[in-house]
Short mmCIF file of C-alpha atoms in Angstrom, two decimals:
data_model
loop_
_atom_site.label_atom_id
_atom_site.label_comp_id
_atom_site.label_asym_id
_atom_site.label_seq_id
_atom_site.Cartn_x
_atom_site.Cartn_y
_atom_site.Cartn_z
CA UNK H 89 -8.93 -27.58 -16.86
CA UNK H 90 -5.52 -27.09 -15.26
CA UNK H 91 -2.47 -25.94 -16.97
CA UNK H 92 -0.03 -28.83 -18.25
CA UNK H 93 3.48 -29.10 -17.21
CA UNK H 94 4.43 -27.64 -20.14
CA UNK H 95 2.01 -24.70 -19.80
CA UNK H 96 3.36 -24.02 -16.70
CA UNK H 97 7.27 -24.55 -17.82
CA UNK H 98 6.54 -21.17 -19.79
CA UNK H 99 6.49 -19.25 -16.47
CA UNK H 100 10.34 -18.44 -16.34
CA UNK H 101 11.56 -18.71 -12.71
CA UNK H 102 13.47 -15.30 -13.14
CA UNK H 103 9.35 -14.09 -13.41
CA UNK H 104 7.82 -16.10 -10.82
CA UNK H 105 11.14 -15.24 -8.36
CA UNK H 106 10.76 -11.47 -8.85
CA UNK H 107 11.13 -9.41 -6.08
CA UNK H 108 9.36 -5.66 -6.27
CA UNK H 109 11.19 -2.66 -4.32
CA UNK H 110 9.22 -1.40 -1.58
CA UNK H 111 9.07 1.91 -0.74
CA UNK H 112 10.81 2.59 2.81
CA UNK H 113 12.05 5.28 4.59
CA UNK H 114 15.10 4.35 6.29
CA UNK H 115 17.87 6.49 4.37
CA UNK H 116 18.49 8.38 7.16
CA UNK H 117 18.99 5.05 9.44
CA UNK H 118 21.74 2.95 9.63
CA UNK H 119 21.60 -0.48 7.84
CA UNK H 120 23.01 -3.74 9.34
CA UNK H 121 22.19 -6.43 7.04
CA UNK H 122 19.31 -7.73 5.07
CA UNK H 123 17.73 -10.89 4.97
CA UNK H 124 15.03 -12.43 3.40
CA UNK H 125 11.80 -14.33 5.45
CA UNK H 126 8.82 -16.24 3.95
CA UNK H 127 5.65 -17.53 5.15
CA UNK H 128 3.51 -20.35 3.63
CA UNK H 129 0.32 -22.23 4.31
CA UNK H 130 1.38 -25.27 2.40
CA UNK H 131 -1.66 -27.20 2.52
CA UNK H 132 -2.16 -29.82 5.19
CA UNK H 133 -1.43 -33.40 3.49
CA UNK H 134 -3.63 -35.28 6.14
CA UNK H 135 -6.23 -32.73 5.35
CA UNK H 136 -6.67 -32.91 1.39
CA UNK H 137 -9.85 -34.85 -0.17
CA UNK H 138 -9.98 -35.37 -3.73
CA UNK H 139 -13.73 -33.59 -3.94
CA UNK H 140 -12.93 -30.57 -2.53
CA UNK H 141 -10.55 -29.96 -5.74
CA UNK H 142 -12.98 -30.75 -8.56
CA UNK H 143 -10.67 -28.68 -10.93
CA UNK H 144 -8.10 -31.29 -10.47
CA UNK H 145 -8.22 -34.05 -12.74
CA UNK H 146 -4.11 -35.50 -13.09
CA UNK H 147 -3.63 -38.83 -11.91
CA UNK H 148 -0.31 -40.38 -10.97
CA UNK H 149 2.53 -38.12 -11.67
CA UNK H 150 0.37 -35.45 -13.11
CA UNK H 151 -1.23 -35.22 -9.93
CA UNK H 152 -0.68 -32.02 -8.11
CA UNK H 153 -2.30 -33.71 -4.88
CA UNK H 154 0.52 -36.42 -4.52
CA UNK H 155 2.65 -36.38 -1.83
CA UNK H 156 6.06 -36.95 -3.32
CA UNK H 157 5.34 -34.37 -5.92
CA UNK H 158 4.14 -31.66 -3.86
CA UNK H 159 7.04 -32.41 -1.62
CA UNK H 160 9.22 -31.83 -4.74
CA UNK H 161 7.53 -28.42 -5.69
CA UNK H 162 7.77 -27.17 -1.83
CA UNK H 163 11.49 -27.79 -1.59
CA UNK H 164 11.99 -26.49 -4.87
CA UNK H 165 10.18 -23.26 -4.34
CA UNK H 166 12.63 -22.72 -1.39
CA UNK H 167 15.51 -23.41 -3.65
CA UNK H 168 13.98 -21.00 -6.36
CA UNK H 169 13.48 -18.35 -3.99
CA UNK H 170 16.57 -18.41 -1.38
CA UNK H 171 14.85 -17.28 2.27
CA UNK H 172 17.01 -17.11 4.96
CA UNK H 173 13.53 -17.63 7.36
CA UNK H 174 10.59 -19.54 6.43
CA UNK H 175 7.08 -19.91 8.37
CA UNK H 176 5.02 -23.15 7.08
CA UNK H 177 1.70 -23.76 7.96
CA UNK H 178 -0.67 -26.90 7.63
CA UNK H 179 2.56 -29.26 7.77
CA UNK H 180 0.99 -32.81 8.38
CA UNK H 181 3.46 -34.89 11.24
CA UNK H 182 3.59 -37.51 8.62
CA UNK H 183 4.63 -35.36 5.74
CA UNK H 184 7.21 -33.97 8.01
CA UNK H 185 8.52 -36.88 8.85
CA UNK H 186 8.87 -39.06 5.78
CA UNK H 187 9.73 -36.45 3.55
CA UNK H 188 9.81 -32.78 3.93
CA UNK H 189 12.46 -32.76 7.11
CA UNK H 190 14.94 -34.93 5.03
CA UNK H 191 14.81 -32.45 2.16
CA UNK H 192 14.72 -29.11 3.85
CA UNK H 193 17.55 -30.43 6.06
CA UNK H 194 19.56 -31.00 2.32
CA UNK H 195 18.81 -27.71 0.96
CA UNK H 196 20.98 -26.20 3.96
CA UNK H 197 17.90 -25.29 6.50
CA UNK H 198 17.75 -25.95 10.07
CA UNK H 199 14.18 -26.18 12.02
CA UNK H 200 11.85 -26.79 14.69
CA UNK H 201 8.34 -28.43 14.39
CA UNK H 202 5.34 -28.44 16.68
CA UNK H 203 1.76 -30.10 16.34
CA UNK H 204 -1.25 -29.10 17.09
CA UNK H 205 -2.43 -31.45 19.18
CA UNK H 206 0.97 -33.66 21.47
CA UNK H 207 -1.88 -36.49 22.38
CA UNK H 208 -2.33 -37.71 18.09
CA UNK H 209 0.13 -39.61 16.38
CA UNK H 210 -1.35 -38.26 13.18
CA UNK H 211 -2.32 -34.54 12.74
CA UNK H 212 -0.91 -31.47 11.37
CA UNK H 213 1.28 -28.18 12.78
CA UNK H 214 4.12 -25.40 12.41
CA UNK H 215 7.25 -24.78 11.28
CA UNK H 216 9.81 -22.58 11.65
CA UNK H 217 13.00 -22.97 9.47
CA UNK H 218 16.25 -21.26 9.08
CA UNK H 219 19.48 -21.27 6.68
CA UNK H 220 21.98 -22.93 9.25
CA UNK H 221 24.58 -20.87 7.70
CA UNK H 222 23.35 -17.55 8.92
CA UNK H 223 21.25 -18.29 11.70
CA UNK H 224 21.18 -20.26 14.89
CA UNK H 225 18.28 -21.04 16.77
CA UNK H 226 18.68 -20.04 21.00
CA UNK H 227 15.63 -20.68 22.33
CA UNK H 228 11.91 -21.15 21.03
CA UNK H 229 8.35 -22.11 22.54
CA UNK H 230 4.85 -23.35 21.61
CA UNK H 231 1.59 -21.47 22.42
CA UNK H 232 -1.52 -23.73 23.23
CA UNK H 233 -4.46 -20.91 22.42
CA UNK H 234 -6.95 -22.92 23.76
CA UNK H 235 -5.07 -23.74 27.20
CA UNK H 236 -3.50 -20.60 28.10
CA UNK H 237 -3.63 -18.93 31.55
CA UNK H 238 -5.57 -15.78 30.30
CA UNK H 239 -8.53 -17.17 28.48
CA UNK H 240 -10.29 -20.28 28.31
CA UNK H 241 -12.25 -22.37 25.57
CA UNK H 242 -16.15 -21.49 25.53
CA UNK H 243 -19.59 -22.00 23.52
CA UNK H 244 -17.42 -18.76 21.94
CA UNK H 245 -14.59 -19.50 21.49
CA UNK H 246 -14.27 -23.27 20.63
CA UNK H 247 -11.51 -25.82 21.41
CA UNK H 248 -9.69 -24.87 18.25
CA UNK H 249 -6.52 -26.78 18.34
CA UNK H 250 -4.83 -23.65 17.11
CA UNK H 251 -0.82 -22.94 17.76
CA UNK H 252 2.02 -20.69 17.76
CA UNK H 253 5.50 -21.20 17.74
CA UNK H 254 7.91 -18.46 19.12
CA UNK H 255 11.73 -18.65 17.70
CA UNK H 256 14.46 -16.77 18.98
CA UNK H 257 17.42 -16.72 15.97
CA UNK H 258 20.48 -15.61 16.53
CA UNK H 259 22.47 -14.15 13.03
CA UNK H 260 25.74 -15.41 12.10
CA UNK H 261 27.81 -12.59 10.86
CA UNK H 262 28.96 -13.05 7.47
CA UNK H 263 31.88 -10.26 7.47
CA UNK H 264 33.41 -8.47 10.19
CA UNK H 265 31.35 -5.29 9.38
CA UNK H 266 27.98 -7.14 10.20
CA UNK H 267 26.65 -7.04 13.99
CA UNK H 268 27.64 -9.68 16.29
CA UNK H 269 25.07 -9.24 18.51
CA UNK H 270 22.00 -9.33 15.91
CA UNK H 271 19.20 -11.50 16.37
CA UNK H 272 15.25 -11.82 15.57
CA UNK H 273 12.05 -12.69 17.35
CA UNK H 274 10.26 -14.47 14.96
CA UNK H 275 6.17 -16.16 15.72
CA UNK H 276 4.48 -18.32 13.23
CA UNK H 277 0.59 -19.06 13.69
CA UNK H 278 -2.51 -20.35 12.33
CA UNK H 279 -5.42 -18.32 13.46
CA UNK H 280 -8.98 -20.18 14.09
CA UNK H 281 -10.60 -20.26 10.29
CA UNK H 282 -14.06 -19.81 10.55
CA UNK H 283 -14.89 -16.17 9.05
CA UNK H 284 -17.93 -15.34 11.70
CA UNK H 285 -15.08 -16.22 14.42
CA UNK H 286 -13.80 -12.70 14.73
CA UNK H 287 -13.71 -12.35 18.80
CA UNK H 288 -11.74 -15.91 18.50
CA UNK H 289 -9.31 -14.20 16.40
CA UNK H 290 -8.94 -11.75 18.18
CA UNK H 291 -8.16 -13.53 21.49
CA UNK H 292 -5.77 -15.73 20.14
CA UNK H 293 -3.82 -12.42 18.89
CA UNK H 294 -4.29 -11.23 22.41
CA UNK H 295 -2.96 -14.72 23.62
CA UNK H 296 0.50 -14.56 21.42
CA UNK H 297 1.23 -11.07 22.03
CA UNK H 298 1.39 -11.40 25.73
CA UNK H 299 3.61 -14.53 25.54
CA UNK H 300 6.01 -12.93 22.78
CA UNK H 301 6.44 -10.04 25.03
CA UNK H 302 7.67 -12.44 28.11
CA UNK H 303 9.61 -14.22 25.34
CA UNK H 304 11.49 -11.06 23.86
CA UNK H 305 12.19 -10.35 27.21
CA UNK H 306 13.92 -13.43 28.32
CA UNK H 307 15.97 -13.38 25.15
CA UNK H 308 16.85 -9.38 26.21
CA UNK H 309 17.90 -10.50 29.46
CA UNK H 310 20.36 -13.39 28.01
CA UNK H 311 21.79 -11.38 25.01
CA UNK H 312 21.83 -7.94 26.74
CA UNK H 313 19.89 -6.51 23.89
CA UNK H 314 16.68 -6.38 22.38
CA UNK H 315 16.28 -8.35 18.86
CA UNK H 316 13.26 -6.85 17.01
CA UNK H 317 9.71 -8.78 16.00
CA UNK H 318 8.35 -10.66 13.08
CA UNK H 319 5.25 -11.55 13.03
CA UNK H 320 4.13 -14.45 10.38
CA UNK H 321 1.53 -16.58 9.38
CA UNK H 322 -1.51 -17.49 8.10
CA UNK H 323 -4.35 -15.16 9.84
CA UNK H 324 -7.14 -16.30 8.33
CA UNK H 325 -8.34 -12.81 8.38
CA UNK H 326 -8.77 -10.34 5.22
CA UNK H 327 -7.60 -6.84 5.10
CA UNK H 328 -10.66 -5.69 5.59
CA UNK H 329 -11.40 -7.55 9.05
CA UNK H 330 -11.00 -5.35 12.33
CA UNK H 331 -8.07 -7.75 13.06
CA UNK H 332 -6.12 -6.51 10.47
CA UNK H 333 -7.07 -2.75 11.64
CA UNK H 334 -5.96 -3.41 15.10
CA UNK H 335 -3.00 -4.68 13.87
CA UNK H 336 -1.63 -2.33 11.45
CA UNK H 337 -3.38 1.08 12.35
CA UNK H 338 -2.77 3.77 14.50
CA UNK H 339 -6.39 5.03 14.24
CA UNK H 340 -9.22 4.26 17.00
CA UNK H 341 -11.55 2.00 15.87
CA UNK H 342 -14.49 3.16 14.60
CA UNK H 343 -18.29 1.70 16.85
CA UNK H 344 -19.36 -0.30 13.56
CA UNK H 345 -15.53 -1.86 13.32
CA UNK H 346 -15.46 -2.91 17.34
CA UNK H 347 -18.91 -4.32 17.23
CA UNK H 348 -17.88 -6.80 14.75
CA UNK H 349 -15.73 -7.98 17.45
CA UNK H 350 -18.53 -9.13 19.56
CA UNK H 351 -18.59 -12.28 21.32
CA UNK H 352 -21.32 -14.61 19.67
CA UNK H 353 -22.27 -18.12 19.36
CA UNK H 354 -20.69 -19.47 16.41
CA UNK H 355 -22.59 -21.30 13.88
CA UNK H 356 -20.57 -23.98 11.39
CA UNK H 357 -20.18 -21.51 7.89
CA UNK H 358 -22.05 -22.68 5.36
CA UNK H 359 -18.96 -22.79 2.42
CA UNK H 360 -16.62 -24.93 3.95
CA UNK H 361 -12.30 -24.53 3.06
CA UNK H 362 -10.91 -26.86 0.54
CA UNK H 363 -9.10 -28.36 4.25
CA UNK H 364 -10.85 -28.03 7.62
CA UNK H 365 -10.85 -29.63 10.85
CA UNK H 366 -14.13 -30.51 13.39
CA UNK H 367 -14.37 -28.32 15.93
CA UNK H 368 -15.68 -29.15 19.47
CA UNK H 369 -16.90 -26.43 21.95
CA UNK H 370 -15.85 -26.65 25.45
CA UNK H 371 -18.26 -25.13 27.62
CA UNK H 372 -21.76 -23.69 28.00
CA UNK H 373 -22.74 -20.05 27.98
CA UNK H 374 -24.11 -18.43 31.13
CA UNK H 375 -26.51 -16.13 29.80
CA UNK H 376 -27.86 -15.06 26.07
CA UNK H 377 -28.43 -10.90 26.33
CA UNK H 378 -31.07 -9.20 24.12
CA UNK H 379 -28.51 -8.45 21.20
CA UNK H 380 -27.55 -11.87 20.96
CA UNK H 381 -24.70 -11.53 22.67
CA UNK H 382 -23.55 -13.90 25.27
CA UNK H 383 -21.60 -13.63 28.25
CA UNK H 384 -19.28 -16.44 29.76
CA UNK H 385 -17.74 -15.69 32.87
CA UNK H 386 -14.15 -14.39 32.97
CA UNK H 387 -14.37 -14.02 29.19
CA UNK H 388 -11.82 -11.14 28.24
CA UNK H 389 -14.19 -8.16 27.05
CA UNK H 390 -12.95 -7.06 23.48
CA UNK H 391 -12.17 -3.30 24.30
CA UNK H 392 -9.40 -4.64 27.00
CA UNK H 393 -7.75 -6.61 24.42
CA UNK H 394 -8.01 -4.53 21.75
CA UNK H 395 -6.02 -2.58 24.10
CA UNK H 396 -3.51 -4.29 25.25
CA UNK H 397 -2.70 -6.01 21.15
CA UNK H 398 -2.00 -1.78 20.55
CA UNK H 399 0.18 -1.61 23.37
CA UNK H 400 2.54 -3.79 21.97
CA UNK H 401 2.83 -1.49 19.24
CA UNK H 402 1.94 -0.74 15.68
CA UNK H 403 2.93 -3.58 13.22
CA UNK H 404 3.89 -2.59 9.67
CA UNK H 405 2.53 -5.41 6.86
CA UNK H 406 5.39 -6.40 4.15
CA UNK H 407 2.42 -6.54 1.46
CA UNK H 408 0.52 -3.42 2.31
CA UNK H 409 2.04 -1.22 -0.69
CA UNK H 410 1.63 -3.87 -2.83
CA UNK H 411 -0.72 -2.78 -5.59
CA UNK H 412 1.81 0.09 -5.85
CA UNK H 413 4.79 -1.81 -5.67
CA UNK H 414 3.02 -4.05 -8.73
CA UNK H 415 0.33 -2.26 -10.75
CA UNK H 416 -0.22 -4.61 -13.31
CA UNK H 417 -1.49 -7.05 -9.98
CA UNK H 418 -5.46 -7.59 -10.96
CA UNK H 419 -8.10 -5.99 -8.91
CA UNK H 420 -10.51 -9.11 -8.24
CA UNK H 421 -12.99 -7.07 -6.86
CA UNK H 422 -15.86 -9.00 -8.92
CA UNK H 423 -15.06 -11.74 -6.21
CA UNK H 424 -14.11 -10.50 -2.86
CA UNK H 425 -13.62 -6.61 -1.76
CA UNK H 426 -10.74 -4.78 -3.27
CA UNK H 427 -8.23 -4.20 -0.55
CA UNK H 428 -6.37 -0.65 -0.42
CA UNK H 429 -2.64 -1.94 -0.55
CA UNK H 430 -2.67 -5.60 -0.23
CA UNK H 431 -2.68 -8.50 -3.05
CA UNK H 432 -5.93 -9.45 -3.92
CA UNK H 433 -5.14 -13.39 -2.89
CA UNK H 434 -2.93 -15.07 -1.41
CA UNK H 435 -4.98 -18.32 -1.48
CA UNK H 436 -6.47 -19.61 -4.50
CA UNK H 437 -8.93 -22.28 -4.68
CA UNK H 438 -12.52 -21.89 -4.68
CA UNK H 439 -12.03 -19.32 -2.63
CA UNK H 440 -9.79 -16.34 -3.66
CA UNK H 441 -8.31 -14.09 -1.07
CA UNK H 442 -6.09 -12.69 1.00
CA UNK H 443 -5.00 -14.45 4.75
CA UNK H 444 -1.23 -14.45 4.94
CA UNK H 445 1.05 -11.40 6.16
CA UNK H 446 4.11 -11.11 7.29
CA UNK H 447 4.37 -8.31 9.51
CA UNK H 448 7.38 -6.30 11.48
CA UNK H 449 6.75 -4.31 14.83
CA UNK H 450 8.05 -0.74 14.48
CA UNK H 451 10.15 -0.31 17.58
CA UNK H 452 8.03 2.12 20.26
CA UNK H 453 11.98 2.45 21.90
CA UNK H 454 13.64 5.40 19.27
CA UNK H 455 17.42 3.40 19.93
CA UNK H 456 15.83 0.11 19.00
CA UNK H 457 16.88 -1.80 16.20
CA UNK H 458 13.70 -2.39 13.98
CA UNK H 459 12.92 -4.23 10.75
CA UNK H 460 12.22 -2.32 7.60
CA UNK H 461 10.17 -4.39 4.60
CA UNK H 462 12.48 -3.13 1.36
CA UNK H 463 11.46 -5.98 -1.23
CA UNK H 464 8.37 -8.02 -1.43
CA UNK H 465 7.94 -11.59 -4.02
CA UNK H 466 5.76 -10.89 -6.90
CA UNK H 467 2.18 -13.04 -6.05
CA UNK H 468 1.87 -14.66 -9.11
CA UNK H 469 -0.63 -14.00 -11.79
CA UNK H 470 -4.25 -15.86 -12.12
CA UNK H 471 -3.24 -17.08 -15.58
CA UNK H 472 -0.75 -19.40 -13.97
CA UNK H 473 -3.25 -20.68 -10.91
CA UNK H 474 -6.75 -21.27 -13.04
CA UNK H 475 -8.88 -22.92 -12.55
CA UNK H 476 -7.49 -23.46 -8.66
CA UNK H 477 -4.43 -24.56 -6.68
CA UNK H 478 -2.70 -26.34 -5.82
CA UNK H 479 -1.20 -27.46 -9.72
CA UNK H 480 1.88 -28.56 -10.86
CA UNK H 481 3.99 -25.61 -10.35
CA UNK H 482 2.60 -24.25 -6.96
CA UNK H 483 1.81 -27.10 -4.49
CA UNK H 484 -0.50 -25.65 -2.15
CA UNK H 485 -3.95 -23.29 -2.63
CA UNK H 486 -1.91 -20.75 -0.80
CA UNK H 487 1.11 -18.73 -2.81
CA UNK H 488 4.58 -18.05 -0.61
CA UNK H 489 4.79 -14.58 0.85
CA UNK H 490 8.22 -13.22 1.08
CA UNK H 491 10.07 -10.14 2.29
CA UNK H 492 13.68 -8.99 1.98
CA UNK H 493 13.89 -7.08 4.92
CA UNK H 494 16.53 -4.52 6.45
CA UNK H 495 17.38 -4.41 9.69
CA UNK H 496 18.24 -0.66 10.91
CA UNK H 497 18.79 1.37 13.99
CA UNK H 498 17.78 5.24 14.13
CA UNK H 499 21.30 6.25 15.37
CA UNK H 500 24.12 5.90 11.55
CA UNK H 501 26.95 6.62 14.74
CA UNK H 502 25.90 3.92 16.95
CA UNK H 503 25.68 0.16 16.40
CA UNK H 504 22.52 -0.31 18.98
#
């Protein structure tokens, strides 16, 4: 049985709004300002069914399902927790529309939305918002993974529907000692969901990385300077997928962790999300090899985009000193693999683990401004999600991520 309101009314907001130091090495850089970003999968409205939440059993206003009261509970988390950036995932067009637009627009945010899929009236996407006061949005664009000039949907790698949204945000200074020329890059995704889909994940990385590099710069040329990266979302990948590796390491990967990043045919997993979509394929292979591999023409191989992700440079996750940071967090390793660094969910449902990151590119340039993670929110503990989320204190089966960052520059004499 789920908690009652009152149960949950005994979680003190200055608890659930805590935010842990992280440890960072920046003293010998020079600090500009600090801001705080979130990211949030906050569970597609158009998507929920009743069954798939068998732990849920409030009707009417005790209801965590309801649409007006988990539009209540989302803008309220914001208010609780005060990010100057947020990345939401799984917002339904409808739910935008009618409701969560009107009262993110109150609580002082600007935005910009995208859907998955321009040709339904109905359907699901992205959004990016900021605190009006502090930011200003210049520019911003949608990726299509599926219809992009460098890949192509396959047997492989299915029509997905999957997005990105790129957002270029310009800071507002707030005293005459802050940088008038500060800005950040900021993408927001939803990676393909199927677990068995790791070469799909991997492309559509591949896919985003490539476009926020033409983005970044564009926004270079028209500012004269080059605002550093944030990259958000919910990657439906754990910490211990290659993905993550690739990401965040600056090791080669080992043979065992690039096989897993073989193209195969993908077969529909047999423990479906609480919230899931059809998916269609959109062509047919060429040839099945002897491993069970199969080939489709023109089909990026993995090595050369494994490649070319590390090029970009070597992304640092907010969350990945977070058992230190918080070492009364519980190891749920009974469940799912304990993960060196990173919380042991961030989604909790049926299903408990780990998919959402925030993470900052470290600068390859040594004058570059950068981003520096220097306080994480506490994830909240299982007492206060059992049975399952969503309830009627967090309104999704995902918990908000959040990092205060710093932004710094390797030169204390020099404002670049």
């Amino acid at each position: 049985m789920q908690p009652s309101v009152a149960e949950l009314d005994k979680l003190a907001d200055a608890e659930e709004s805590k935010l842990l130091p992280v440890s960072s090495k920046h003293a010998q850089q020079q600090e500009h300002l600090r801001f705080k970003a979130m990211s949030w999968n906050i569970l597609a409205q158009c998507l929920i069914k009743r069954k798939n939440f068998p732990y849920i059993t409030g009707k009417g206003i005790d209801n965590p399902l309801a649409i007006k009261t988990r539009s209540a509970l989302i803008a309220q988390c914001l208010r609780l927790h005060s990010p100057h950036i947020v990345s939401l995932q799984e917002v339904c067009v409808d739910h935008w529309t009618h409701h969560l637009h009107a009262l993110f627009t109150e609580a002082g945010f600007d935005s910009v939305y995208v859907k998955k899929d321009n040709e339904k009236k109905a359907g699901h996407g992205l959004a990016i918002l900021w605190r009006r006061d502090q930011f200003e949005m210049v520019s911003h664009v949608q990726v299509q993974f599926d219809n992009h000039r460098i890949t192509h949907p396959t047997t492989i790698t299915p029509v997905t529907g999957n997005i990105a949204v790129i957002a270029a945000l310009k800071y507002i200074p707030q005293s005459n000692e802050e940088p008038d020329d500060f800005g950040i890059v900021v993408s927001n995704h939803h990676l393909f969901w199927w677990p068995n889909a790791k070469y799909e994940k991997l492309r559509q990385v591949h896919v985003l990385l490539e476009e926020v590099k033409i983005f970044r710069e564009m926004v270079a040329l028209q500012h004269g300077i080059s605002w550093p990266y944030m990259m958000t979302g919910d990657f439906n990948t754990t910490p211990s997928d290659t993905l993550y590796h690739v990401l965040t390491s600056k090791s080669a990967l080992s043979r065992e962790q690039l096989d897993s990043l073989t193209a195969v045919e993908l077969t529909k997993p047999s423990k479906v999300p609480v919230s899931v979509e059809p998916v269609e394929s959109h062509a047919q292979a060429d040839t099945v090899a002897e491993s069970g591999e199969t080939h489709i023409k023109e089909m990026p191989p993995k090595e050369a985009m494994v490649e070319s992700i590390q090029s970009h440079g070597h992304f640092v996750s907010a969350y990945s000193q977070y058992r230190v940071c918080d070492p009364e967090h519980p190891d749920m390793s009974a469940t799912s693999q304990k993960w060196i660094g990173e919380p042991s969910y961030t989604c909790f449902d049926t299903w408990r683990g780990t998919l959402d990151y925030i993470m900052v590119l470290e600068e390859q340039r040594q004058e570059a401004r950068k981003l520096i993670p220097v306080q994480v929110l506490q994830i909240p503990r299982p007492q206060w999600l059992e049975p399952g989320l969503p309830n009627l204190r967090f309104p999704s089966d995902h918990v908000p991520i959040m990092a205060e960052l710093a932004a710094v520059s390797n030169d204390k004499g020099s404002g670049e």
